[in-house]
Each structure stands twice: as structure tokens, then as C-alpha cells.
Amino acid sequence: MRTSAQNAELALLLEVAGTPKPGNVDRHRDLDDLRFEHFLAGAVGARDGLELAADGAAVGPAFERAVSGMAAQQGGNTQFGSLLLLVPLVRAAREELSQPVVESVVRETTVGDAASFYRAFEHVDVAVDDPPEDMAALDVRRGTDAIPALEERGLTLLEIMDRSVPGDDVAREWVRGFERSFAAAERLADADGPVADRTAAVFLSLLAERPDTLVATRHDEDTARDVTDRAAALLEDDALETDRDAVESFADDLVARGINPGTTADVTAAGLFVALEHGAIAP
């Protein structure tokens, strides 16, 4: 029987193995500077931090360790957002992997957890929006240099996440009880076929229902909306069945244009973990 840390690592591996996932690295597609092998190495490297969370460590230090290990490959940021979702979920699984329990886990985060989160930005480059003027001192891209301002304001990690909504849908999961992560798990359980195929189908369904915030950050909101509209058009009668060739073409087009719906992949990875922990899928 796998441990929660092992299931989290497996979720990262299954997420990148699913294909086609339009715009993202998968087992059939690399990006110019980010390859399938980088994601495999990132998942393995994150294991120590995931085990810390499974052993009951605080969310912030466990996340920082996971990111540090993830970054020990040549591609840079592969799974920062996924780990930000997985670490509190793994921590919650010590008691019960449910939305109320994971909400309790994130409510209990501290200023120290927030400081660890900021230190994690020292390991990789993460695409984020410019903060409002009154939050400039707390720009996460400042990393460790922002910690004194963080401590002066006494902000917990959950409060930092709350200030990142609506521009960041990983932060939104923290604030909204990981609702899309648990919904993704249900879709994975209800889908048919190999887990890698279910993963690709659920990724597309998530992309079709909400514009990806990483696409909005790197490009603009109109581009993110267009990607979501195109994904929705590929779904047949709101089901997970699609025209495989059309999805493949969509995936190739997004890769060629450098459009990467990475936040949707993060939620998919979180959904995979929940489904694995609940025994709803069995690779």
C-alpha cells in the first residue's frame, strides 16, 4: 500500500504522463526549454518535502523542501503550483482527506509558513502578476528580501493566498476549500479507460470551464478566455468524450504558440492525488 507521499509523487507523474493536454508538457510533447524528463525529475525531487508533510511537518517548511528538491533538475519550474496544492492535501491526509480537514490545515498556517513560501521563490522563477502598489513590499518575487515586511504585517500563508485571488487559481483553491481539486477527483473516478487517458480528459474539462490564470498572466485575459472557449467546443455534450484528433491539433497549436495552461495542470495533479488517496483510481 502506498503512503500519502508516494501517492502525491505518483500524482505528479501521472499528470505529466497524460496526453494530449493542450499547451502543456506531456509524454508526447516538450516545450522549447521544458521537457518531459524535467517533470519526471521534479516529481522525484519533491519527494522529501512531501514526506515531511505526510509526517506532520508544518505546511510552509514542507513546501519549501519540496520546491527545493523539485528544482534540482535542468528545466527550472516544473511543479511549483502543483506542490502548493499537494502539500496541504498530504498534510490533511494524516487525519482525513476531505475538504473540511484541508480547510482546517490551511487556516492553521502561520507567518512562519508564509516566510517559507517566500523562500521557495529563491529556488525557481515563477510567473506571477505585479502586485498592487500597497503590496509592493510583499512581492513574492523578492523572495527572502520580502520576509521582514511580511513579518511586520503578521500575515499567515492563507492570508497571502487570499490576497492573490482572483489572479491566481492555485491561491483560489486554498481560499475556496480546494473545490476544483476535489471535483477533478470525482471526474477521474467517473471516467473510463487508463488513468493517463482519464487525466487528459479531466484536464480538458477543467480548461473548458474556467480560463487558466497562468495563461492570463503570461499573455492576457482575452487569450485565456479564447483557450477556454476552444476547449469547451471540443467537449461533446458536456461529457469527457472528445474527437481525439481535434484535441491533438489543439494541443499542437497551443505548444507552437507558447500558450501553457499550467494552472489547470496543477489542479489536475491535485485531483489525481485525491482520487489515489480515496482509492477511486488504481494505476
Coordinates of C-alpha atoms in Angstrom, one line a residue:
M1 CA 0.0 0.0 0.0
R2 CA 1.4 3.4 -1.0
T3 CA 1.9 6.2 1.5
S4 CA 0.4 9.6 1.0
A5 CA 3.8 11.0 0.0
Q6 CA 4.1 8.2 -2.6
N7 CA 0.6 8.9 -3.9
A8 CA 1.5 12.6 -4.2
E9 CA 4.6 11.8 -6.2
L10 CA 2.6 9.4 -8.4
A11 CA 0.0 12.1 -9.0
L12 CA 2.8 14.4 -10.3
L13 CA 4.0 11.6 -12.6
L14 CA 0.5 10.7 -13.8
E15 CA -0.3 14.3 -14.5
V16 CA 2.6 14.8 -16.9
A17 CA 2.1 11.3 -18.5
G18 CA -1.5 12.2 -19.6
T19 CA -1.8 13.2 -23.3
P20 CA -2.9 15.2 -25.0
K21 CA -3.0 18.1 -22.5
P22 CA -3.2 21.2 -24.8
G23 CA -0.3 23.6 -24.3
N24 CA 1.4 21.5 -21.6
V25 CA 4.3 19.1 -21.5
D26 CA 3.2 15.5 -21.7
R27 CA 4.7 12.3 -22.7
H28 CA 4.3 13.2 -26.4
R29 CA 5.2 16.9 -26.2
D30 CA 8.1 19.0 -25.0
L31 CA 8.3 22.8 -24.8
D32 CA 11.4 24.6 -26.1
D33 CA 13.0 24.8 -22.7
L34 CA 11.0 22.3 -20.7
R35 CA 10.9 18.6 -21.3
F36 CA 9.0 15.5 -20.1
E37 CA 12.2 14.3 -18.3
H38 CA 12.3 17.5 -16.3
F39 CA 8.9 16.8 -14.9
L40 CA 9.8 13.3 -14.0
A41 CA 12.9 14.5 -12.2
G42 CA 10.9 17.3 -10.5
A43 CA 8.4 14.8 -9.1
V44 CA 11.1 12.6 -7.7
G45 CA 13.0 15.5 -6.3
A46 CA 9.9 16.8 -4.5
R47 CA 9.5 13.5 -2.5
D48 CA 11.4 14.6 0.6
G49 CA 9.1 17.6 1.1
L50 CA 6.0 15.6 0.5
E51 CA 7.2 13.1 3.1
L52 CA 7.7 15.9 5.6
A53 CA 4.1 16.9 5.1
A54 CA 3.0 13.3 5.5
D55 CA 5.0 13.1 8.7
G56 CA 3.1 16.1 10.2
A57 CA 5.6 19.0 9.4
A58 CA 4.2 22.5 9.0
V59 CA 3.0 23.3 5.5
G60 CA 5.5 26.1 4.8
P61 CA 8.7 24.2 5.5
A62 CA 7.4 21.1 3.8
F63 CA 6.5 23.1 0.7
E64 CA 9.9 24.9 0.7
R65 CA 11.7 21.5 0.9
A66 CA 9.5 20.1 -1.9
V67 CA 10.2 23.0 -4.2
S68 CA 14.0 22.9 -3.5
G69 CA 14.0 19.2 -4.4
M70 CA 11.8 19.8 -7.4
A71 CA 14.2 22.5 -8.7
A72 CA 17.2 20.1 -8.7
Q73 CA 16.8 19.5 -12.5
Q74 CA 17.8 21.5 -15.6
G75 CA 14.3 22.7 -16.6
G76 CA 13.5 25.1 -13.8
N77 CA 10.0 25.4 -12.5
T78 CA 8.1 22.3 -13.3
Q79 CA 5.6 21.8 -10.5
F80 CA 5.6 24.8 -8.1
G81 CA 1.8 25.3 -8.3
S82 CA 1.1 21.6 -8.0
L83 CA 3.2 21.3 -4.9
L84 CA 1.4 24.3 -3.4
L85 CA -1.8 22.3 -3.7
L86 CA -0.4 18.9 -2.8
V87 CA 1.5 19.7 0.4
P88 CA -1.6 20.8 2.4
L89 CA -3.6 17.9 0.9
V90 CA -0.9 15.4 2.0
R91 CA -0.9 17.1 5.4
A92 CA -4.6 16.7 5.6
A93 CA -4.5 13.0 4.7
R94 CA -2.8 12.3 8.0
E95 CA -6.3 12.8 9.5
E96 CA -8.8 12.5 6.7
L97 CA -8.6 13.8 3.2
S98 CA -11.7 15.9 3.0
Q99 CA -12.4 19.5 2.2
P100 CA -13.2 20.4 5.8
V101 CA -9.9 18.9 7.0
V102 CA -7.8 20.6 4.3
E103 CA -9.5 23.9 5.1
S104 CA -8.5 23.4 8.7
V105 CA -4.9 22.7 7.6
V106 CA -4.6 26.0 5.7
R107 CA -6.4 28.0 8.3
E108 CA -3.7 26.9 10.8
T109 CA -0.8 28.2 8.7
T110 CA 1.4 30.8 10.3
V111 CA 3.6 33.8 9.5
G112 CA 6.5 31.3 9.6
D113 CA 4.8 29.2 6.9
A114 CA 4.4 32.3 4.8
A115 CA 8.1 33.0 5.2
S116 CA 8.9 29.5 4.0
F117 CA 6.7 30.2 1.0
Y118 CA 8.6 33.3 0.1
R119 CA 11.9 31.5 0.5
A120 CA 10.7 28.9 -2.0
F121 CA 10.8 31.6 -4.7
E122 CA 14.6 31.7 -4.3
H123 CA 14.8 28.2 -6.0
V124 CA 12.8 28.8 -9.2
D125 CA 11.4 31.5 -11.4
V126 CA 7.6 31.6 -11.1
A127 CA 5.3 33.6 -13.4
V128 CA 3.2 36.0 -11.2
D129 CA 1.3 39.2 -11.8
D130 CA 2.7 42.5 -10.5
P131 CA 1.2 43.1 -7.0
P132 CA -1.0 46.2 -6.2
E133 CA 1.0 49.2 -5.1
D134 CA 0.2 48.8 -1.5
M135 CA 1.6 45.2 -1.7
A136 CA 4.8 46.0 -3.5
A137 CA 6.9 45.3 -0.4
L138 CA 5.3 41.8 -0.3
D139 CA 6.0 41.0 -4.0
V140 CA 6.8 37.2 -3.8
R141 CA 9.5 37.7 -6.5
R142 CA 11.5 39.5 -3.8
G143 CA 11.8 36.1 -2.0
T144 CA 13.7 36.3 1.3
D145 CA 14.0 40.1 1.0
A146 CA 10.2 40.4 1.4
I147 CA 10.1 38.5 4.7
P148 CA 10.7 41.5 7.0
A149 CA 7.7 43.2 5.5
L150 CA 5.7 40.0 5.8
E151 CA 6.6 39.6 9.5
E152 CA 5.9 43.3 10.2
R153 CA 2.3 42.8 8.8
G154 CA 1.9 39.5 10.5
L155 CA 0.4 37.7 7.5
T156 CA -0.1 34.0 7.5
L157 CA 0.3 31.9 4.4
L158 CA -3.5 31.6 4.0
E159 CA -3.8 35.4 4.2
I160 CA -1.1 35.7 1.5
M161 CA -3.1 33.3 -0.7
D162 CA -6.3 35.3 -0.1
R163 CA -4.5 38.4 -1.3
S164 CA -3.5 36.5 -4.5
V165 CA -7.1 35.9 -5.6
P166 CA -8.6 36.3 -8.2
G167 CA -5.4 36.4 -10.3
D168 CA -4.1 33.0 -9.2
D169 CA -6.3 30.0 -9.2
V170 CA -3.9 27.9 -7.1
A171 CA -4.4 30.5 -4.4
R172 CA -8.2 30.4 -5.1
E173 CA -8.1 26.7 -4.3
W174 CA -6.7 27.5 -0.8
V175 CA -9.4 30.1 -0.2
R176 CA -12.3 28.1 -1.7
G177 CA -11.6 24.7 0.1
F178 CA -9.9 23.0 -2.8
E179 CA -13.2 22.7 -4.6
R180 CA -11.9 22.2 -8.1
S181 CA -9.3 19.7 -6.9
F182 CA -12.0 17.5 -5.3
A183 CA -14.3 17.9 -8.3
A184 CA -11.4 16.8 -10.5
A185 CA -11.0 13.7 -8.4
E186 CA -14.7 12.9 -8.9
R187 CA -14.4 13.2 -12.6
L188 CA -11.3 11.0 -12.7
A189 CA -13.3 8.4 -10.8
D190 CA -16.3 8.6 -13.1
A191 CA -14.2 8.5 -16.3
D192 CA -13.4 5.3 -18.2
G193 CA -10.1 3.9 -19.5
P194 CA -6.5 4.0 -18.4
V195 CA -5.6 6.7 -15.8
A196 CA -3.4 8.6 -18.3
D197 CA -6.3 9.0 -20.7
R198 CA -8.7 10.0 -17.9
T199 CA -6.1 12.6 -16.8
A200 CA -6.1 14.2 -20.2
A201 CA -9.8 14.2 -20.4
V202 CA -10.3 15.8 -17.0
F203 CA -7.6 18.3 -17.8
L204 CA -9.5 19.4 -20.9
S205 CA -12.8 19.6 -18.9
L206 CA -11.2 21.8 -16.3
L207 CA -9.7 24.0 -19.0
A208 CA -13.1 24.3 -20.7
E209 CA -14.9 25.6 -17.6
R210 CA -12.5 28.3 -16.4
P211 CA -9.8 30.4 -18.0
D212 CA -6.3 29.4 -16.9
T213 CA -4.7 32.1 -14.8
L214 CA -1.2 31.3 -15.9
V215 CA -2.2 31.9 -19.5
A216 CA -3.8 35.2 -18.4
T217 CA -0.6 36.2 -16.5
R218 CA 1.8 35.3 -19.3
H219 CA -0.4 36.5 -22.2
D220 CA -3.7 38.3 -21.4
E221 CA -7.2 37.5 -20.2
D222 CA -8.6 37.5 -23.8
T223 CA -6.1 34.8 -24.7
A224 CA -7.0 32.8 -21.6
R225 CA -10.7 33.1 -22.5
D226 CA -10.2 32.1 -26.1
V227 CA -8.3 28.9 -25.0
T228 CA -11.2 28.0 -22.6
D229 CA -13.8 28.6 -25.4
R230 CA -11.9 26.4 -27.7
A231 CA -11.6 23.6 -25.1
A232 CA -15.3 23.8 -24.4
A233 CA -16.1 23.5 -28.1
L234 CA -14.2 20.2 -28.2
L235 CA -16.2 18.6 -25.4
E236 CA -19.2 16.6 -26.6
D237 CA -22.4 17.3 -24.8
D238 CA -20.6 18.3 -21.6
A239 CA -19.1 14.8 -21.3
L240 CA -15.5 13.8 -21.3
E241 CA -15.6 12.2 -24.7
T242 CA -13.9 14.2 -27.5
D243 CA -12.6 13.9 -31.0
R244 CA -9.1 12.8 -30.2
D245 CA -7.6 14.2 -33.5
A246 CA -9.1 17.6 -32.8
V247 CA -7.7 17.7 -29.3
E248 CA -4.3 16.7 -30.6
S249 CA -4.4 19.5 -33.1
F250 CA -5.5 21.9 -30.4
A251 CA -2.6 20.7 -28.2
D252 CA 0.0 21.2 -31.1
D253 CA -1.4 24.7 -31.8
L254 CA -1.0 25.9 -28.2
V255 CA 2.5 24.5 -27.9
A256 CA 3.5 26.2 -31.2
R257 CA 2.1 29.5 -29.8
G258 CA 3.8 29.1 -26.4
I259 CA 0.5 29.1 -24.6
N260 CA 0.8 26.9 -21.4
P261 CA -2.3 26.4 -19.2
G262 CA -0.1 25.3 -16.3
T263 CA -2.6 26.2 -13.5
T264 CA -5.1 23.7 -14.9
A265 CA -2.4 21.1 -14.8
D266 CA -1.8 22.0 -11.1
V267 CA -5.4 21.4 -10.3
T268 CA -5.4 18.1 -12.3
A269 CA -2.4 16.9 -10.2
A270 CA -4.2 17.7 -7.0
G271 CA -7.3 15.9 -8.3
L272 CA -5.2 12.8 -9.1
F273 CA -3.8 12.8 -5.6
V274 CA -7.3 12.9 -4.0
A275 CA -8.5 10.2 -6.3
L276 CA -5.5 8.0 -5.5
E277 CA -5.9 8.5 -1.7
H278 CA -9.6 7.7 -1.9
G279 CA -8.9 4.5 -3.9
A280 CA -11.0 5.9 -6.8
I281 CA -8.4 5.2 -9.4
A282 CA -5.9 2.4 -9.4
P283 CA -3.0 2.7 -11.9

